[in-house]
């Protein structure tokens, strides 16, 4: 008798349903169904739980007249299979994390190039100068400030490193927040009537606040996603999106209205 058949026989002798066994073990009913059909095998931890639930021992649960292996050998085999499965999951997660991080980095590169295309002015210069130059006279204020202070690359690291650990909602929220903050900061940051900050340009303040806000909102979205709800129709997502949009407008409004007037 195979392991799956013995699990089924023990369950029936105990008068339990698959749902009840799944609840006691801490797995899904589908997992129990696959065990009984010999489509998969319980790991060593769940095997001991099953033996305890059925009031038997692992040796008896694994006993098989058709098998030439001992229960100890079967336990070792299951343990090795479990370790191989975990190793495969780690490799899969690593590949997914690297792919996600590269996608995020790719997004920042797109933003970088868009900044070069639309945020560069001045006289003609070489292709390398256009691609890597940081001349304040040829770059828009906010874009140039982010590059000269290396903040652009720090922000990219903030988004990309969590992506390696598959925190995709956080990573893409901060990527979007970075791009939106850069655009809004360039458009709304200039204020000829203002004084003090940034020589009349408040884009740095707008960008900093919006990006920091996107970091917080990314953490919240990552937490919501862990609840395994339907993100496409969840009311929590709609509330989250509304808060994000209102928050961005509020940041711009507060910074703009707090600019001191120039009376000189």
Coordinates of C-alpha atoms in Angstrom, one line a residue:
X1 CA 0.0 0.0 0.0
X2 CA 1.4 3.4 -1.1
X3 CA 1.8 6.3 1.3
X4 CA -1.2 8.1 -0.2
X5 CA -3.4 5.1 0.2
X6 CA -2.4 4.7 3.9
X7 CA -3.1 8.3 4.6
X8 CA -6.6 7.9 3.1
X9 CA -7.2 4.7 5.0
X10 CA -6.1 6.2 8.3
X11 CA -8.2 9.3 7.7
X12 CA -11.3 7.1 7.0
X13 CA -10.6 4.9 10.0
X14 CA -10.4 8.1 12.1
X15 CA -13.8 9.3 10.6
X16 CA -12.3 12.6 9.4
X17 CA -13.0 14.5 6.2
X18 CA -10.2 15.9 4.0
X19 CA -11.2 19.4 5.2
X20 CA -10.7 18.4 8.8
X21 CA -7.3 16.8 8.2
X22 CA -6.2 19.9 6.2
X23 CA -7.4 22.1 9.1
X24 CA -5.5 20.1 11.7
X25 CA -2.3 19.9 9.6
X26 CA -2.4 23.5 8.5
X27 CA -2.6 23.0 4.7
X28 CA -5.3 23.3 2.0
X29 CA -7.8 20.5 1.3
X30 CA -6.2 20.3 -2.2
X31 CA -2.9 19.4 -0.6
X32 CA -4.5 16.5 1.3
X33 CA -6.3 15.3 -1.9
X34 CA -2.9 15.3 -3.8
X35 CA -1.3 13.3 -0.9
X36 CA -4.0 10.6 -1.0
X37 CA -3.8 10.4 -4.8
X38 CA 0.0 10.1 -4.6
X39 CA 0.4 13.2 -6.7
X40 CA 2.6 14.7 -4.0
X41 CA 3.9 13.7 -0.6
X42 CA 3.8 15.5 2.8
X43 CA 7.0 17.0 4.0
X44 CA 8.6 15.5 7.1
X45 CA 7.0 18.0 9.4
X46 CA 3.5 17.3 8.0
X47 CA 4.2 13.6 8.1
X48 CA 4.7 13.7 11.9
X49 CA 1.6 15.8 12.2
X50 CA -0.4 13.3 10.3
X51 CA 0.9 10.4 12.5
X52 CA -0.1 12.4 15.6
X53 CA -3.6 13.2 14.2
X54 CA -4.3 9.5 13.3
X55 CA -2.9 8.2 16.5
X56 CA -0.2 6.1 14.8
X57 CA 3.6 6.4 14.1
X58 CA 5.5 7.6 11.1
X59 CA 6.9 4.1 10.8
X60 CA 3.5 2.5 10.4
X61 CA 2.3 5.3 8.2
X62 CA 5.2 4.7 5.8
X63 CA 5.0 0.9 6.1
X64 CA 4.6 -0.7 2.7
X65 CA 4.6 -4.3 1.8
X66 CA 5.4 -3.6 -1.8
X67 CA 8.4 -1.4 -1.0
X68 CA 11.8 -2.8 -0.3
X69 CA 12.8 0.3 1.7
X70 CA 12.5 0.8 5.4
X71 CA 10.5 3.6 7.0
X72 CA 13.7 5.4 8.0
X73 CA 14.9 5.3 4.4
X74 CA 11.5 6.6 3.3
X75 CA 11.7 9.5 5.8
X76 CA 15.2 10.3 4.6
X77 CA 13.9 10.3 1.0
X78 CA 11.1 12.6 1.8
X79 CA 13.5 14.9 3.6
X80 CA 15.8 15.0 0.6
X81 CA 12.9 15.8 -1.7
X82 CA 11.7 18.5 0.6
X83 CA 15.2 20.1 0.7
X84 CA 15.4 19.9 -3.1
X85 CA 12.0 21.6 -3.4
X86 CA 13.1 24.4 -1.1
X87 CA 16.3 24.9 -3.0
X88 CA 14.4 25.1 -6.2
X89 CA 12.0 27.6 -4.7
X90 CA 15.0 29.7 -3.6
X91 CA 16.4 29.6 -7.1
X92 CA 13.1 30.6 -8.6
X93 CA 12.6 33.4 -6.1
X94 CA 16.2 34.7 -6.8
X95 CA 15.5 34.7 -10.6
X96 CA 12.2 36.5 -10.1
X97 CA 13.8 39.0 -7.7
X98 CA 16.7 39.8 -10.1
X99 CA 14.2 40.2 -13.1
X100 CA 12.1 42.5 -11.0
X101 CA 15.1 44.6 -9.9
X102 CA 16.3 44.9 -13.5
X103 CA 12.8 46.0 -14.5
X104 CA 12.9 48.7 -11.9
X105 CA 16.4 49.8 -12.9
X106 CA 15.2 49.9 -16.5
X107 CA 12.4 52.2 -15.4
X108 CA 14.9 54.6 -13.8
X109 CA 17.1 54.5 -17.0
X110 CA 14.0 55.5 -19.0
X111 CA 13.4 58.4 -16.6
X112 CA 17.1 59.3 -16.9
X113 CA 17.0 59.4 -20.7
X114 CA 13.7 61.4 -20.7
X115 CA 15.4 63.9 -18.4
X116 CA 18.2 64.2 -20.9
X117 CA 15.9 64.6 -23.8
X118 CA 13.5 67.2 -22.2
X119 CA 15.7 68.7 -19.4
X120 CA 18.8 69.6 -21.4
X121 CA 19.4 73.0 -23.0
X122 CA 22.3 75.2 -24.0
X123 CA 24.8 75.1 -26.8
X124 CA 25.7 72.0 -28.8
X125 CA 28.0 69.5 -27.2
X126 CA 29.2 65.9 -27.6
X127 CA 27.0 62.8 -27.3
X128 CA 29.0 61.8 -24.2
X129 CA 28.6 65.3 -22.8
X130 CA 24.8 65.1 -23.4
X131 CA 24.5 61.7 -21.9
X132 CA 26.6 62.1 -18.8
X133 CA 27.3 65.9 -18.3
X134 CA 26.1 67.7 -15.2
X135 CA 26.6 71.3 -16.2
X136 CA 24.1 73.4 -14.3
X137 CA 23.8 75.7 -17.3
X138 CA 22.6 72.9 -19.6
X139 CA 20.4 70.8 -17.3
X140 CA 17.0 71.7 -15.8
X141 CA 17.2 72.7 -12.1
X142 CA 15.7 69.7 -10.4
X143 CA 17.0 67.1 -12.8
X144 CA 20.5 68.5 -12.6
X145 CA 20.3 68.7 -8.8
X146 CA 19.3 65.1 -8.4
X147 CA 22.2 64.0 -10.6
X148 CA 24.9 66.3 -9.0
X149 CA 24.0 65.2 -5.5
X150 CA 23.8 61.5 -6.5
X151 CA 20.2 61.5 -5.2
X152 CA 19.0 60.0 -8.5
X153 CA 21.1 56.9 -7.9
X154 CA 20.3 56.7 -4.2
X155 CA 16.5 56.8 -5.0
X156 CA 17.1 54.0 -7.6
X157 CA 18.8 51.9 -5.0
X158 CA 15.8 52.5 -2.6
X159 CA 13.5 51.1 -5.3
X160 CA 15.7 48.3 -6.7
X161 CA 17.1 46.6 -3.6
X162 CA 13.7 45.7 -2.2
X163 CA 12.8 44.4 -5.6
X164 CA 15.5 41.7 -5.2
X165 CA 13.3 40.4 -2.3
X166 CA 10.2 40.5 -4.5
X167 CA 8.7 43.6 -2.9
X168 CA 7.3 44.6 -6.3
X169 CA 4.5 46.9 -5.0
X170 CA 6.9 48.9 -3.0
X171 CA 9.5 49.1 -5.8
X172 CA 7.1 50.1 -8.5
X173 CA 5.3 52.6 -6.3
X174 CA 8.5 54.4 -5.5
X175 CA 9.6 54.3 -9.1
X176 CA 6.3 55.9 -10.1
X177 CA 6.6 58.3 -7.2
X178 CA 10.1 59.3 -8.3
X179 CA 9.1 59.9 -11.9
X180 CA 5.9 61.8 -11.0
X181 CA 7.8 63.9 -8.4
X182 CA 10.4 64.8 -10.9
X183 CA 7.8 65.9 -13.5
X184 CA 5.7 67.8 -10.9
X185 CA 8.8 69.4 -9.3
X186 CA 10.0 70.7 -12.7
X187 CA 6.6 72.1 -13.6
X188 CA 5.5 73.5 -10.2
X189 CA 8.8 74.2 -8.6
X190 CA 9.6 77.4 -10.4
X191 CA 8.4 80.5 -8.6
X192 CA 9.9 83.9 -9.7
X193 CA 8.2 85.7 -6.8
X194 CA 9.8 83.4 -4.2
X195 CA 13.0 83.9 -2.3
X196 CA 15.5 81.8 -0.4
X197 CA 15.2 78.1 -1.4
X198 CA 16.9 77.0 -4.5
X199 CA 17.3 80.5 -6.0
X200 CA 13.5 80.8 -6.5
X201 CA 13.1 77.1 -7.5
X202 CA 11.2 74.9 -5.1
X203 CA 11.3 71.7 -7.2
X204 CA 13.7 70.0 -4.8
X205 CA 11.2 70.4 -1.9
X206 CA 8.3 69.1 -4.0
X207 CA 10.3 66.2 -5.2
X208 CA 11.7 65.2 -1.8
X209 CA 8.2 65.3 -0.1
X210 CA 6.5 63.4 -2.9
X211 CA 9.2 60.7 -3.1
X212 CA 9.2 60.3 0.7
X213 CA 5.4 60.0 0.6
X214 CA 5.6 57.4 -2.2
X215 CA 8.0 55.3 0.1
X216 CA 5.4 55.3 2.8
X217 CA 2.6 54.5 0.4
X218 CA 4.7 51.7 -1.1
X219 CA 5.1 50.1 2.3
X220 CA 1.3 50.4 2.9
X221 CA 0.5 48.8 -0.5
X222 CA 2.9 46.0 0.1
X223 CA 1.1 45.3 3.4
X224 CA -2.3 45.4 1.7
X225 CA -1.0 42.9 -1.0
X226 CA -0.1 40.4 1.7
X227 CA -3.7 40.1 2.6
X228 CA -4.2 38.2 -0.7
X229 CA -7.2 40.3 -1.8
X230 CA -8.3 41.1 -5.3
X231 CA -6.2 44.2 -6.0
X232 CA -8.2 45.0 -9.1
X233 CA -11.5 45.4 -7.2
X234 CA -10.6 46.0 -3.6
X235 CA -12.0 49.1 -1.9
X236 CA -8.7 49.3 0.0
X237 CA -6.9 49.9 -3.2
X238 CA -9.3 52.6 -4.3
X239 CA -8.8 54.3 -0.9
X240 CA -5.0 53.9 -1.2
X241 CA -5.0 55.5 -4.7
X242 CA -7.3 58.3 -3.5
X243 CA -5.0 59.0 -0.6
X244 CA -1.9 58.9 -2.9
X245 CA -3.4 61.5 -5.3
X246 CA -4.8 63.8 -2.6
X247 CA -1.4 63.5 -0.8
X248 CA 0.5 64.6 -3.9
X249 CA -1.8 67.6 -4.5
X250 CA -1.6 68.5 -0.8
X251 CA 2.2 68.4 -0.9
X252 CA 2.4 70.7 -3.9
X253 CA -0.2 73.1 -2.4
X254 CA 1.5 73.4 1.0
X255 CA 4.9 74.0 -0.5
X256 CA 3.6 76.5 -3.1
X257 CA 1.5 78.5 -0.6
X258 CA 4.3 78.5 2.0
X259 CA 6.7 80.3 -0.5
X260 CA 7.5 83.8 0.8
X261 CA 6.8 86.7 -1.5
X262 CA 9.7 88.8 -2.9
X263 CA 9.1 92.4 -1.9
X264 CA 12.5 93.7 -3.2

